[in-house]
Coordinates of C-alpha atoms in Angstrom, one line a residue:
M1 CA 83.9 -63.1 37.0
R2 CA 85.8 -63.8 33.8
R3 CA 87.0 -67.4 33.0
T4 CA 89.7 -68.8 30.7
D5 CA 90.5 -72.1 29.6
G6 CA 116.7 -126.6 36.2
D7 CA 113.9 -127.9 34.0
A8 CA 113.8 -129.1 30.4
L9 CA 113.0 -126.4 28.0
S10 CA 109.4 -125.4 28.3
P11 CA 107.0 -124.7 25.5
P12 CA 106.4 -121.1 24.5
L13 CA 104.1 -119.2 26.9
P14 CA 101.8 -116.2 26.2
A15 CA 104.0 -113.2 26.0
T16 CA 101.3 -110.6 26.8
A17 CA 99.0 -110.0 29.7
P18 CA 95.3 -109.3 29.0
A19 CA 94.7 -105.6 28.6
A20 CA 92.2 -103.7 30.6
P21 CA 89.2 -102.4 28.7
P22 CA 89.7 -98.9 27.5
A23 CA 88.0 -96.1 29.5
G24 CA 85.9 -95.0 26.6
T25 CA 83.3 -92.9 28.5
D26 CA 83.3 -90.3 31.2
A27 CA 81.5 -92.6 33.6
A28 CA 84.1 -95.3 33.1
A29 CA 86.9 -92.8 33.8
L30 CA 85.2 -91.7 37.0
R31 CA 84.7 -95.4 38.1
R32 CA 88.4 -96.0 37.6
L33 CA 89.2 -92.9 39.7
L34 CA 86.9 -93.9 42.7
P35 CA 89.1 -96.8 44.0
Y36 CA 92.0 -94.4 44.5
L37 CA 89.7 -92.3 46.8
W38 CA 88.1 -95.1 48.7
R39 CA 91.0 -95.6 51.0
Y40 CA 90.4 -91.9 52.2
R41 CA 86.7 -92.3 52.8
A42 CA 86.9 -91.2 56.4
R43 CA 88.5 -88.0 55.4
V44 CA 85.9 -87.5 52.7
A45 CA 83.1 -87.8 55.4
V46 CA 84.8 -85.2 57.6
A47 CA 85.4 -82.9 54.7
L48 CA 81.7 -83.1 53.7
A49 CA 80.7 -82.3 57.3
F50 CA 82.9 -79.2 57.3
M51 CA 81.5 -78.3 53.9
V52 CA 77.9 -78.5 55.2
A53 CA 78.9 -76.3 58.2
A54 CA 80.4 -73.7 55.9
K55 CA 77.3 -73.6 53.7
L56 CA 75.0 -73.2 56.7
A57 CA 77.1 -70.3 57.9
N58 CA 77.2 -68.8 54.4
V59 CA 73.4 -69.0 54.1
G60 CA 73.0 -67.5 57.5
V61 CA 74.8 -64.3 56.5
P62 CA 71.9 -62.9 54.4
V63 CA 69.4 -63.9 57.1
L64 CA 71.4 -62.0 59.7
L65 CA 71.8 -59.1 57.3
K66 CA 68.0 -58.8 56.9
H67 CA 67.5 -58.6 60.7
L68 CA 70.3 -56.1 60.9
V69 CA 68.7 -53.8 58.3
D70 CA 65.2 -54.1 59.9
A71 CA 66.6 -53.3 63.3
M72 CA 68.1 -50.0 61.9
D73 CA 64.7 -48.2 61.7
V74 CA 66.0 -44.9 63.1
K75 CA 65.9 -41.3 62.0
P76 CA 69.0 -39.6 60.7
G77 CA 70.6 -37.3 63.2
D78 CA 68.8 -38.9 66.2
P79 CA 71.3 -38.7 69.1
Q80 CA 70.1 -42.1 70.4
A81 CA 70.8 -43.8 67.0
L82 CA 74.1 -45.4 68.2
L83 CA 72.3 -46.9 71.2
V84 CA 69.9 -48.9 69.0
V85 CA 72.6 -50.4 66.8
P86 CA 72.2 -54.2 67.3
V87 CA 75.8 -55.0 68.4
A88 CA 75.0 -58.7 68.8
L89 CA 73.8 -58.8 65.2
L90 CA 77.0 -57.1 64.0
V91 CA 79.2 -59.5 66.0
G92 CA 77.1 -62.4 64.8
Y93 CA 77.5 -61.2 61.2
G94 CA 81.3 -61.1 61.5
L95 CA 81.3 -64.5 63.2
L96 CA 79.3 -66.1 60.4
R97 CA 81.6 -64.6 57.8
F98 CA 84.6 -66.0 59.7
A99 CA 83.0 -69.4 60.2
T100 CA 82.4 -69.7 56.5
S101 CA 86.0 -69.2 55.7
L102 CA 87.2 -71.3 58.7
F103 CA 85.1 -74.4 57.8
T104 CA 86.1 -74.0 54.2
E105 CA 89.8 -74.0 55.0
L106 CA 89.3 -76.9 57.5
R107 CA 87.6 -78.9 54.7
E108 CA 90.4 -78.3 52.3
W109 CA 93.1 -79.1 54.9
V110 CA 91.4 -82.4 55.9
F111 CA 90.9 -83.5 52.3
A112 CA 94.4 -82.4 51.0
K113 CA 95.8 -85.8 52.0
A114 CA 93.2 -87.6 49.9
T115 CA 93.7 -85.4 46.9
E116 CA 97.5 -85.5 46.9
G117 CA 97.5 -89.2 47.9
A118 CA 95.2 -90.3 45.0
S119 CA 97.2 -88.2 42.5
R120 CA 100.4 -89.7 43.7
R121 CA 99.2 -93.3 43.5
I122 CA 97.9 -92.8 39.9
A123 CA 101.1 -91.0 38.7
L124 CA 103.2 -93.7 40.3
E125 CA 101.1 -96.5 38.7
V126 CA 101.4 -94.8 35.2
F127 CA 105.2 -94.4 35.8
R128 CA 105.6 -98.1 36.7
H129 CA 103.5 -99.2 33.8
L130 CA 105.5 -97.1 31.3
H131 CA 108.6 -98.8 32.5
A132 CA 106.9 -102.2 32.1
L133 CA 106.0 -101.5 28.5
S134 CA 108.1 -103.0 25.7
L135 CA 111.1 -101.4 24.1
R136 CA 109.0 -101.2 20.9
F137 CA 106.6 -98.8 22.6
H138 CA 109.4 -96.6 23.8
L139 CA 111.1 -96.5 20.4
E140 CA 107.8 -95.4 18.8
R141 CA 106.5 -93.0 21.4
Q142 CA 106.8 -89.2 21.3
T143 CA 108.3 -88.1 24.6
G144 CA 107.0 -84.6 24.6
G145 CA 103.4 -85.5 23.8
M146 CA 103.4 -88.4 26.3
T147 CA 104.8 -86.4 29.2
R148 CA 102.3 -83.7 28.5
D149 CA 99.5 -86.3 28.6
I150 CA 100.7 -87.6 32.0
E151 CA 101.0 -84.0 33.3
R152 CA 97.5 -83.1 32.2
G153 CA 96.1 -86.4 33.5
T154 CA 97.7 -86.0 37.0
Q155 CA 96.4 -82.4 37.2
A156 CA 92.9 -83.7 36.1
V157 CA 92.9 -86.0 39.2
H158 CA 93.4 -82.9 41.4
S159 CA 90.7 -80.9 39.5
L160 CA 88.1 -83.7 39.4
I161 CA 88.4 -84.4 43.2
S162 CA 88.4 -80.7 44.0
Y163 CA 85.3 -79.9 41.8
S164 CA 83.3 -82.8 43.2
I165 CA 84.0 -82.3 46.9
Y166 CA 84.7 -78.5 46.9
S167 CA 82.2 -77.3 44.3
I168 CA 79.4 -79.6 43.1
V169 CA 78.2 -80.9 46.4
P170 CA 78.6 -77.5 48.2
T171 CA 76.7 -75.8 45.4
L172 CA 73.8 -78.3 45.6
V173 CA 73.6 -77.9 49.4
E174 CA 73.5 -74.1 49.1
L175 CA 70.9 -74.2 46.4
V176 CA 68.6 -76.4 48.4
L177 CA 68.9 -74.2 51.5
V178 CA 68.3 -71.0 49.6
L179 CA 65.4 -72.3 47.6
S180 CA 63.8 -73.7 50.7
I181 CA 64.1 -70.3 52.5
L182 CA 62.7 -68.4 49.5
A183 CA 59.8 -70.8 49.0
L184 CA 58.8 -71.0 52.7
R185 CA 59.5 -67.5 53.8
F186 CA 58.4 -65.6 50.7
D187 CA 56.5 -66.1 47.5
P188 CA 57.0 -69.6 46.0
W189 CA 57.6 -67.8 42.7
F190 CA 61.1 -66.9 44.0
A191 CA 62.0 -70.6 44.1
V192 CA 60.3 -71.2 40.8
I193 CA 62.2 -68.5 39.0
T194 CA 65.5 -69.6 40.5
G195 CA 64.8 -73.2 39.7
L196 CA 63.9 -72.5 36.1
A197 CA 66.9 -70.2 35.6
L198 CA 69.1 -73.0 37.0
A199 CA 67.6 -75.6 34.7
V200 CA 67.9 -73.5 31.6
Y201 CA 71.4 -72.4 32.6
I202 CA 72.6 -76.1 33.1
A203 CA 70.9 -77.2 29.8
F204 CA 72.6 -74.3 27.9
T205 CA 76.0 -75.0 29.5
V206 CA 75.9 -78.7 28.9
S207 CA 74.9 -78.5 25.2
V208 CA 77.3 -75.7 24.3
T209 CA 80.2 -77.4 26.2
Q210 CA 79.6 -80.7 24.5
W211 CA 79.7 -78.9 21.2
R212 CA 82.9 -77.1 21.9
T213 CA 84.7 -80.1 23.5
Q214 CA 85.9 -81.1 20.0
F215 CA 87.7 -77.8 19.6
R216 CA 89.4 -78.3 23.0
K217 CA 90.5 -81.8 22.1
T218 CA 92.0 -80.5 18.8
M219 CA 93.8 -77.8 20.7
N220 CA 95.3 -80.3 23.2
E221 CA 96.4 -82.6 20.4
L222 CA 98.1 -79.8 18.5
G223 CA 99.7 -78.6 21.7
S224 CA 101.1 -82.1 22.3
R225 CA 102.5 -82.2 18.8
A226 CA 104.2 -78.9 19.1
Q227 CA 105.7 -80.0 22.4
S228 CA 107.0 -83.2 20.9
R229 CA 108.4 -81.3 17.9
A230 CA 110.3 -78.9 20.3
I231 CA 111.6 -81.7 22.6
D232 CA 112.7 -83.8 19.7
S233 CA 114.6 -80.9 18.1
L234 CA 116.3 -80.0 21.4
L235 CA 117.3 -83.6 22.2
N236 CA 119.0 -83.6 18.7
Y237 CA 120.7 -80.2 19.3
E238 CA 124.0 -81.2 17.9
T239 CA 122.5 -82.7 14.7
V240 CA 120.6 -79.5 14.2
K241 CA 123.8 -77.5 14.5
Y242 CA 125.8 -79.9 12.2
F243 CA 123.5 -79.1 9.3
N244 CA 122.7 -75.5 10.1
N245 CA 119.1 -76.3 10.4
E246 CA 118.0 -73.9 13.2
D247 CA 115.7 -72.0 10.8
F248 CA 114.3 -75.2 9.4
E249 CA 113.5 -76.5 12.9
A250 CA 112.0 -73.1 13.9
R251 CA 109.8 -73.2 10.8
R252 CA 108.6 -76.7 11.6
Y253 CA 107.9 -75.7 15.2
D254 CA 106.1 -72.6 14.1
E255 CA 103.9 -74.6 11.8
Q256 CA 102.7 -76.6 14.8
L257 CA 102.3 -73.4 16.8
E258 CA 100.3 -71.8 14.1
R259 CA 97.9 -74.8 14.0
Y260 CA 97.7 -74.6 17.8
R261 CA 97.0 -70.8 17.6
R262 CA 94.1 -71.3 15.2
A263 CA 92.6 -74.0 17.3
A264 CA 93.0 -72.0 20.5
V265 CA 91.3 -68.9 18.9
K266 CA 88.4 -71.1 17.8
S267 CA 88.2 -72.6 21.3
Q268 CA 88.2 -69.1 22.8
A269 CA 85.5 -67.9 20.5
T270 CA 83.2 -70.7 21.5
L271 CA 84.1 -70.0 25.2
S272 CA 83.1 -66.4 24.8
L273 CA 79.8 -67.5 23.3
L274 CA 79.2 -69.7 26.3
N275 CA 80.2 -67.0 28.8
T276 CA 77.9 -64.4 27.1
G277 CA 74.9 -66.8 27.1
Q278 CA 75.5 -67.7 30.7
Q279 CA 75.7 -64.0 31.8
L280 CA 72.5 -63.2 29.9
L281 CA 70.6 -66.0 31.7
V282 CA 71.9 -64.9 35.1
A283 CA 71.0 -61.3 34.4
L284 CA 67.5 -62.1 33.3
S285 CA 66.9 -64.2 36.4
L286 CA 68.3 -61.5 38.7
V287 CA 66.0 -58.9 37.1
A288 CA 63.0 -61.1 37.6
M289 CA 63.9 -61.8 41.3
L290 CA 64.5 -58.2 42.2
W291 CA 61.2 -57.2 40.4
L292 CA 59.3 -59.6 42.6
A293 CA 61.1 -58.4 45.7
T294 CA 60.5 -54.7 45.0
Q295 CA 56.8 -55.4 44.3
G296 CA 56.6 -57.1 47.7
V297 CA 58.2 -54.1 49.5
A298 CA 55.9 -51.7 47.7
E299 CA 52.8 -53.7 48.7
G300 CA 53.9 -54.1 52.3
R301 CA 54.3 -57.9 52.1
M302 CA 58.1 -57.6 52.5
T303 CA 60.4 -55.4 54.6
L304 CA 63.4 -53.5 53.3
G305 CA 65.5 -56.2 55.1
D306 CA 63.7 -58.9 53.1
L307 CA 64.7 -57.1 49.9
V308 CA 68.3 -56.9 51.1
M309 CA 68.2 -60.6 52.0
V310 CA 66.8 -61.6 48.6
N311 CA 69.5 -59.5 46.9
A312 CA 72.2 -61.0 49.0
F313 CA 70.9 -64.5 48.3
M314 CA 71.0 -63.7 44.6
I315 CA 74.6 -62.4 44.8
Q316 CA 75.6 -65.6 46.7
L317 CA 73.8 -67.8 44.2
Y318 CA 75.4 -65.9 41.3
I319 CA 78.8 -67.2 42.1
P320 CA 78.0 -70.9 42.3
L321 CA 75.6 -70.6 39.3
N322 CA 78.3 -68.9 37.3
F323 CA 80.9 -71.5 38.5
L324 CA 78.7 -74.4 37.6
G325 CA 79.5 -73.6 33.9
V326 CA 83.2 -73.5 34.7
I327 CA 82.9 -76.8 36.6
Y328 CA 81.2 -78.6 33.8
R329 CA 83.6 -77.3 31.2
E330 CA 86.6 -78.2 33.3
I331 CA 85.2 -81.6 34.2
K332 CA 84.7 -82.4 30.5
Q333 CA 88.3 -81.3 29.8
N334 CA 89.7 -83.1 32.8
L335 CA 87.9 -86.3 31.9
T336 CA 89.4 -86.1 28.4
D337 CA 92.9 -85.6 29.9
L338 CA 92.2 -88.5 32.4
E339 CA 91.1 -90.8 29.7
K340 CA 94.4 -90.1 27.8
M341 CA 96.4 -91.0 30.9
F342 CA 94.3 -94.1 31.5
A343 CA 94.8 -95.1 27.9
L344 CA 98.5 -95.3 28.7
L345 CA 97.7 -97.7 31.5
D346 CA 95.6 -99.7 29.1
R347 CA 98.5 -100.1 26.7
E348 CA 99.1 -103.9 26.5
R349 CA 102.5 -105.2 27.6
E350 CA 104.1 -106.8 24.6
V351 CA 106.4 -108.7 27.0
A352 CA 104.9 -109.7 30.3
D353 CA 105.6 -112.2 33.0
A354 CA 103.8 -115.5 32.3
P355 CA 101.3 -116.8 34.9
G356 CA 103.4 -118.8 37.3
A357 CA 106.7 -117.2 36.3
V358 CA 109.4 -118.0 38.8
P359 CA 112.6 -116.2 39.8
L360 CA 115.8 -117.3 38.1
A361 CA 117.8 -119.5 40.6
T362 CA 120.6 -121.6 39.1
A363 CA 124.3 -122.3 39.4
D364 CA 124.5 -123.1 35.7
W365 CA 124.7 -120.0 33.6
T366 CA 124.7 -121.7 30.2
V367 CA 122.9 -119.5 27.7
R368 CA 121.3 -121.3 24.7
F369 CA 119.6 -120.1 21.6
D370 CA 117.6 -123.0 20.2
H371 CA 116.2 -122.6 16.6
V372 CA 115.3 -119.0 17.2
D373 CA 113.2 -117.1 14.7
F374 CA 112.6 -113.4 15.3
A375 CA 111.4 -110.3 13.3
Y376 CA 110.7 -106.8 14.5
E377 CA 108.2 -106.6 11.7
P378 CA 106.6 -109.6 10.0
A379 CA 107.9 -108.6 6.6
R380 CA 111.5 -108.2 7.8
P381 CA 112.9 -111.3 9.5
I382 CA 116.0 -110.6 11.5
L383 CA 117.0 -114.1 12.9
Q384 CA 116.3 -117.3 11.1
D385 CA 116.6 -120.7 12.7
L386 CA 119.5 -119.5 14.9
S387 CA 121.1 -122.0 17.3
F388 CA 124.2 -121.6 19.5
E389 CA 125.3 -122.1 23.1
I390 CA 127.4 -120.1 25.5
P391 CA 128.7 -122.6 28.1
S392 CA 128.6 -121.4 31.7
G393 CA 131.7 -119.3 32.4
E394 CA 132.8 -119.0 28.8
T395 CA 133.0 -116.1 26.3
V396 CA 131.4 -116.3 22.9
A397 CA 131.9 -113.5 20.4
V398 CA 129.6 -112.6 17.5
V399 CA 130.9 -110.7 14.5
G400 CA 129.3 -109.8 11.1
P401 CA 128.2 -107.0 9.0
S402 CA 125.8 -104.3 10.2
G403 CA 122.2 -105.5 10.1
S404 CA 123.1 -109.1 10.5
G405 CA 121.3 -109.3 13.9
K406 CA 124.2 -109.2 16.4
S407 CA 122.7 -106.5 18.7
T408 CA 119.3 -108.2 18.5
L409 CA 120.8 -111.2 20.4
G410 CA 121.3 -109.0 23.5
R411 CA 117.9 -107.5 23.3
L412 CA 116.3 -111.0 23.1
L413 CA 118.3 -112.3 25.9
Y414 CA 117.3 -109.3 28.0
R415 CA 113.7 -110.1 26.9
F416 CA 113.1 -106.7 25.5
Y417 CA 111.2 -108.6 22.8
D418 CA 109.8 -112.1 22.7
I419 CA 110.8 -114.5 19.8
Q420 CA 108.3 -115.8 17.3
D421 CA 109.7 -119.4 17.3
G422 CA 112.3 -121.5 19.1
A423 CA 113.5 -120.9 22.7
I424 CA 116.2 -119.0 24.6
S425 CA 117.2 -120.5 27.9
I426 CA 119.5 -119.9 30.9
G427 CA 120.5 -122.9 32.9
G428 CA 118.0 -125.0 30.9
R429 CA 115.1 -122.8 31.8
D430 CA 113.2 -121.0 29.0
I431 CA 113.5 -117.3 29.9
R432 CA 109.8 -116.9 29.2
T433 CA 109.1 -119.0 32.3
L434 CA 111.1 -116.6 34.5
T435 CA 110.3 -113.3 36.1
Q436 CA 111.8 -110.5 34.0
A437 CA 113.1 -108.8 37.2
S438 CA 115.2 -111.8 38.2
L439 CA 116.3 -112.4 34.6
R440 CA 117.6 -108.9 34.1
A441 CA 119.2 -108.8 37.5
A442 CA 121.4 -111.7 36.4
I443 CA 122.5 -109.9 33.2
G444 CA 124.8 -106.9 32.7
I445 CA 125.2 -105.0 29.5
V446 CA 127.4 -102.3 28.0
P447 CA 125.3 -101.1 25.1
Q448 CA 126.7 -99.7 21.8
D449 CA 124.8 -96.5 22.3
T450 CA 125.5 -95.3 25.9
V451 CA 122.9 -92.9 27.4
L452 CA 123.5 -91.4 30.8
F453 CA 121.2 -89.7 33.3
N454 CA 121.4 -86.0 33.7
D455 CA 123.1 -86.4 37.1
T456 CA 126.6 -86.8 38.5
I457 CA 129.2 -89.2 37.3
A458 CA 129.0 -91.0 40.7
Y459 CA 125.2 -91.4 40.3
N460 CA 125.6 -92.9 36.8
I461 CA 128.2 -95.4 37.9
A462 CA 126.4 -96.3 41.1
Y463 CA 123.2 -96.9 39.0
G464 CA 124.6 -100.4 38.4
R465 CA 124.2 -101.1 42.1
P466 CA 122.5 -98.2 43.9
D467 CA 123.5 -99.5 47.4
A468 CA 127.2 -99.5 46.5
T469 CA 129.7 -97.5 48.6
H470 CA 131.7 -94.7 47.2
E471 CA 134.8 -96.8 47.5
E472 CA 133.2 -99.5 45.3
V473 CA 132.2 -96.8 42.8
V474 CA 135.8 -95.6 42.6
A475 CA 137.1 -99.2 42.2
A476 CA 134.7 -99.7 39.3
A477 CA 135.8 -96.4 37.7
K478 CA 139.5 -97.5 38.1
A479 CA 138.7 -100.8 36.4
A480 CA 137.1 -98.9 33.5
R481 CA 140.1 -96.7 33.3
I482 CA 138.2 -93.5 33.9
H483 CA 139.1 -92.7 37.5
D484 CA 142.0 -90.4 36.6
F485 CA 139.8 -88.4 34.2
I486 CA 137.2 -88.0 36.9
A487 CA 139.7 -87.1 39.6
G488 CA 141.0 -84.3 37.3
L489 CA 137.7 -82.6 37.1
P490 CA 137.0 -79.6 39.4
L491 CA 134.0 -81.4 41.0
G492 CA 135.3 -84.9 40.6
Y493 CA 132.7 -87.6 40.9
E494 CA 130.1 -84.9 41.6
T495 CA 130.4 -83.5 38.1
T496 CA 127.1 -83.5 36.2
V497 CA 127.1 -85.2 32.8
G498 CA 124.3 -83.2 31.2
E499 CA 121.2 -84.4 29.2
R500 CA 121.9 -87.9 27.9
G501 CA 125.5 -87.5 29.0
L502 CA 126.3 -84.9 26.3
K503 CA 128.9 -83.1 28.5
L504 CA 131.2 -86.2 28.1
S505 CA 132.8 -87.5 25.0
G506 CA 131.7 -90.8 23.4
G507 CA 134.7 -92.6 24.9
E508 CA 134.1 -91.1 28.4
K509 CA 130.5 -92.1 28.3
Q510 CA 131.4 -95.6 27.3
R511 CA 133.8 -96.0 30.1
V512 CA 131.2 -94.8 32.6
A513 CA 128.9 -97.5 31.1
I514 CA 131.6 -100.1 31.5
A515 CA 132.2 -99.0 35.2
R516 CA 128.4 -99.2 35.8
T517 CA 128.2 -102.8 34.5
L518 CA 131.4 -103.9 36.4
L519 CA 129.9 -102.5 39.6
K520 CA 126.7 -104.6 39.0
N521 CA 128.9 -107.7 38.7
P522 CA 126.2 -110.1 37.2
P523 CA 126.9 -113.7 36.3
V524 CA 126.0 -113.0 32.6
L525 CA 127.6 -110.2 30.6
I526 CA 126.8 -108.7 27.3
F527 CA 129.4 -106.4 25.7
D528 CA 127.8 -104.8 22.6
E529 CA 130.6 -102.9 21.0
A530 CA 131.7 -101.9 24.5
T531 CA 134.9 -100.2 23.3
S532 CA 133.9 -98.9 19.9
A533 CA 134.2 -95.2 21.0
L534 CA 137.6 -95.6 22.6
D535 CA 141.0 -94.9 21.0
S536 CA 143.4 -97.8 20.5
A537 CA 145.5 -97.2 23.6
N538 CA 142.5 -97.0 25.9
E539 CA 140.8 -99.9 24.2
R540 CA 143.9 -102.2 24.8
A541 CA 144.1 -101.1 28.4
I542 CA 140.4 -101.7 29.0
Q543 CA 140.4 -105.0 27.1
A544 CA 142.5 -106.5 29.9
E545 CA 140.0 -105.3 32.5
L546 CA 137.0 -106.6 30.6
A547 CA 138.7 -109.9 30.2
S548 CA 139.3 -110.0 33.9
A549 CA 135.7 -109.0 34.6
A550 CA 134.4 -111.7 32.2
R551 CA 136.6 -114.5 33.8
G552 CA 134.2 -117.1 35.1
K553 CA 131.2 -115.4 33.7
T554 CA 129.0 -116.3 30.8
T555 CA 129.8 -113.5 28.3
L556 CA 128.3 -112.6 24.9
L557 CA 130.8 -110.3 23.1
I558 CA 129.4 -108.4 20.1
A559 CA 132.1 -106.6 18.1
H560 CA 133.0 -105.0 14.9
R561 CA 136.8 -104.9 15.4
L562 CA 138.0 -108.4 15.2
S563 CA 141.1 -107.6 17.4
T564 CA 138.7 -107.5 20.4
V565 CA 137.4 -111.1 19.9
V566 CA 140.6 -113.1 19.3
H567 CA 140.7 -114.5 22.8
A568 CA 137.0 -115.6 22.9
H569 CA 136.4 -119.3 23.5
R570 CA 134.3 -119.4 20.3
I571 CA 133.5 -116.9 17.6
L572 CA 130.3 -116.8 15.6
V573 CA 130.1 -115.2 12.2
M574 CA 126.6 -113.9 11.3
E575 CA 125.1 -112.8 8.0
S576 CA 121.4 -112.1 7.4
G577 CA 120.3 -113.5 10.7
R578 CA 122.2 -116.8 10.3
I579 CA 125.4 -118.2 11.6
V580 CA 127.6 -118.9 8.6
E581 CA 130.8 -119.8 10.5
Q582 CA 131.9 -120.6 14.0
G583 CA 135.0 -121.7 15.8
T584 CA 138.0 -120.3 17.6
H585 CA 140.1 -117.5 16.0
A586 CA 142.7 -120.0 14.8
E587 CA 140.1 -122.4 13.5
L588 CA 138.3 -119.7 11.5
L589 CA 141.5 -118.4 10.0
A590 CA 142.5 -121.9 9.0
L591 CA 139.0 -122.3 7.4
G592 CA 139.8 -119.5 5.0
G593 CA 136.2 -118.4 4.8
R594 CA 134.3 -115.2 5.6
Y595 CA 136.1 -114.5 8.9
A596 CA 139.5 -115.0 7.4
Q597 CA 138.6 -112.5 4.7
M598 CA 137.5 -109.9 7.2
W599 CA 140.6 -110.5 9.3
S600 CA 142.8 -110.0 6.3
L601 CA 141.1 -106.8 5.3
Q602 CA 141.4 -105.3 8.8
K603 CA 145.0 -106.5 9.3
S604 CA 146.1 -105.0 5.9
G605 CA 144.6 -101.7 7.0
A606 CA 142.0 -101.7 4.1
G607 CA 139.3 -101.5 6.7
V608 CA 135.8 -102.8 6.6
V609 CA 132.6 -101.9 8.4
L610 CA 131.4 -105.1 10.2

């Protein structure tokens, strides 16, 4: 067989939960897998019982075959030959063959729930953990490589369980039964030769497999890199087209494929070496066993049926002996894949609920930034000693040049990151003392860069509140001034938007995002350039709807175009992470400072990027 491969502000609390120790070793990975199987222990016991029954039937086949051959001591052409055919032995032979398959299938049927259940629980745990990791992790990750690691790790769960219950234990049971029969029924040398061959075979397989594992790991890593390169290029399809860089992307992808090819060839060469060595050991052991058997028949110590039985035993042992090498190689590979997936589970949460965190429950939705310092990287501070307040039910707008830290305010309020110093509070409660789920449930955001799910328009709008009725979805779409556009589509609300919403224009995506947030209807709103992709007519129409939606809600309005913030209760002007001016639109114009300069430039039509 050929194989292939309402309190006062609280002090800052720890932002991260302790990480689990890394897997590190094969034994550690297996220990982490066992609890997922423990809940299915009853099924494991039943499956093992069926496995033993299958092996007993399988070992009984050569014994029955021996008696069948010995009973056929008739002369050719004898008219009475058919009368001496042992019909009972023939029927028994067939029944044993059927029983082997029957018990094997019953074993797999009983244990399928355990295998699939354990795989499902691990995959779900990884999925939940990935969503719990910080925004920094998801900005730095390579989607293709990570998804491939998860796919391989989930498949490794299937394989490890299957190999342990379906292969390793059954093989050991069959070996013990066969060696016992050979030692007790015939010459003990039969058992000695088989045992020695097995020991040498296992030692050879383990040593060579450990040596070639490095090549397999390299091949997997290069495969993940190639996958990441391909997915990254496809996700940026339009950018590739804009710059006519199809050939450039193909060359970059081919470079990764070439590295993968070289690693795969080297891995296959070492696999061929392992296969050849294994077959040589098996062939030598078979020759030695048959030589002993033929000597026994020639000397009268064994019958022809004994020779047939020994040969049948060797054929039956050949498959599990051969498969032991496959099992070990696959287990090593699967443990490597499993460790990679567990490494994702071991990734420390940069932002985690503090011990004793409580749900957000308040009637006061005042948002306060109190002497906040923040930096994505230590050498690059973003916010410096920033303090301001958004009174409950009021709208505060933030304007300023790109890179001044405006969008960072929304990310910190959402607690995508934790601040280095100071405090952010809602209703007088430091947000680090609250559960993240309750905090984010109270906040709705229309981000500057709108990304939609590759699903229908109705699904994307309803994502703001999944239990919303279709009528509520339509009402939100009307408020966002996108209902007429949707109604004009052949499939209406069932129109799919494509990967990341690429089938829609920037303005259409932004209006879907606005509808989604309006449907959520939270007490705190963040509009981060919510109308930047809209034309002037649509922007003016939607501004009235947004103002209506923000009425009575605590709203943070981040904008480039000053015309969208003139009605805010207060306007903050930011530069280099600090507030340099604040007041109403009229007060800031009267001040004649930075805001007045920006307003003058925009009003005169000179334009400025803010």
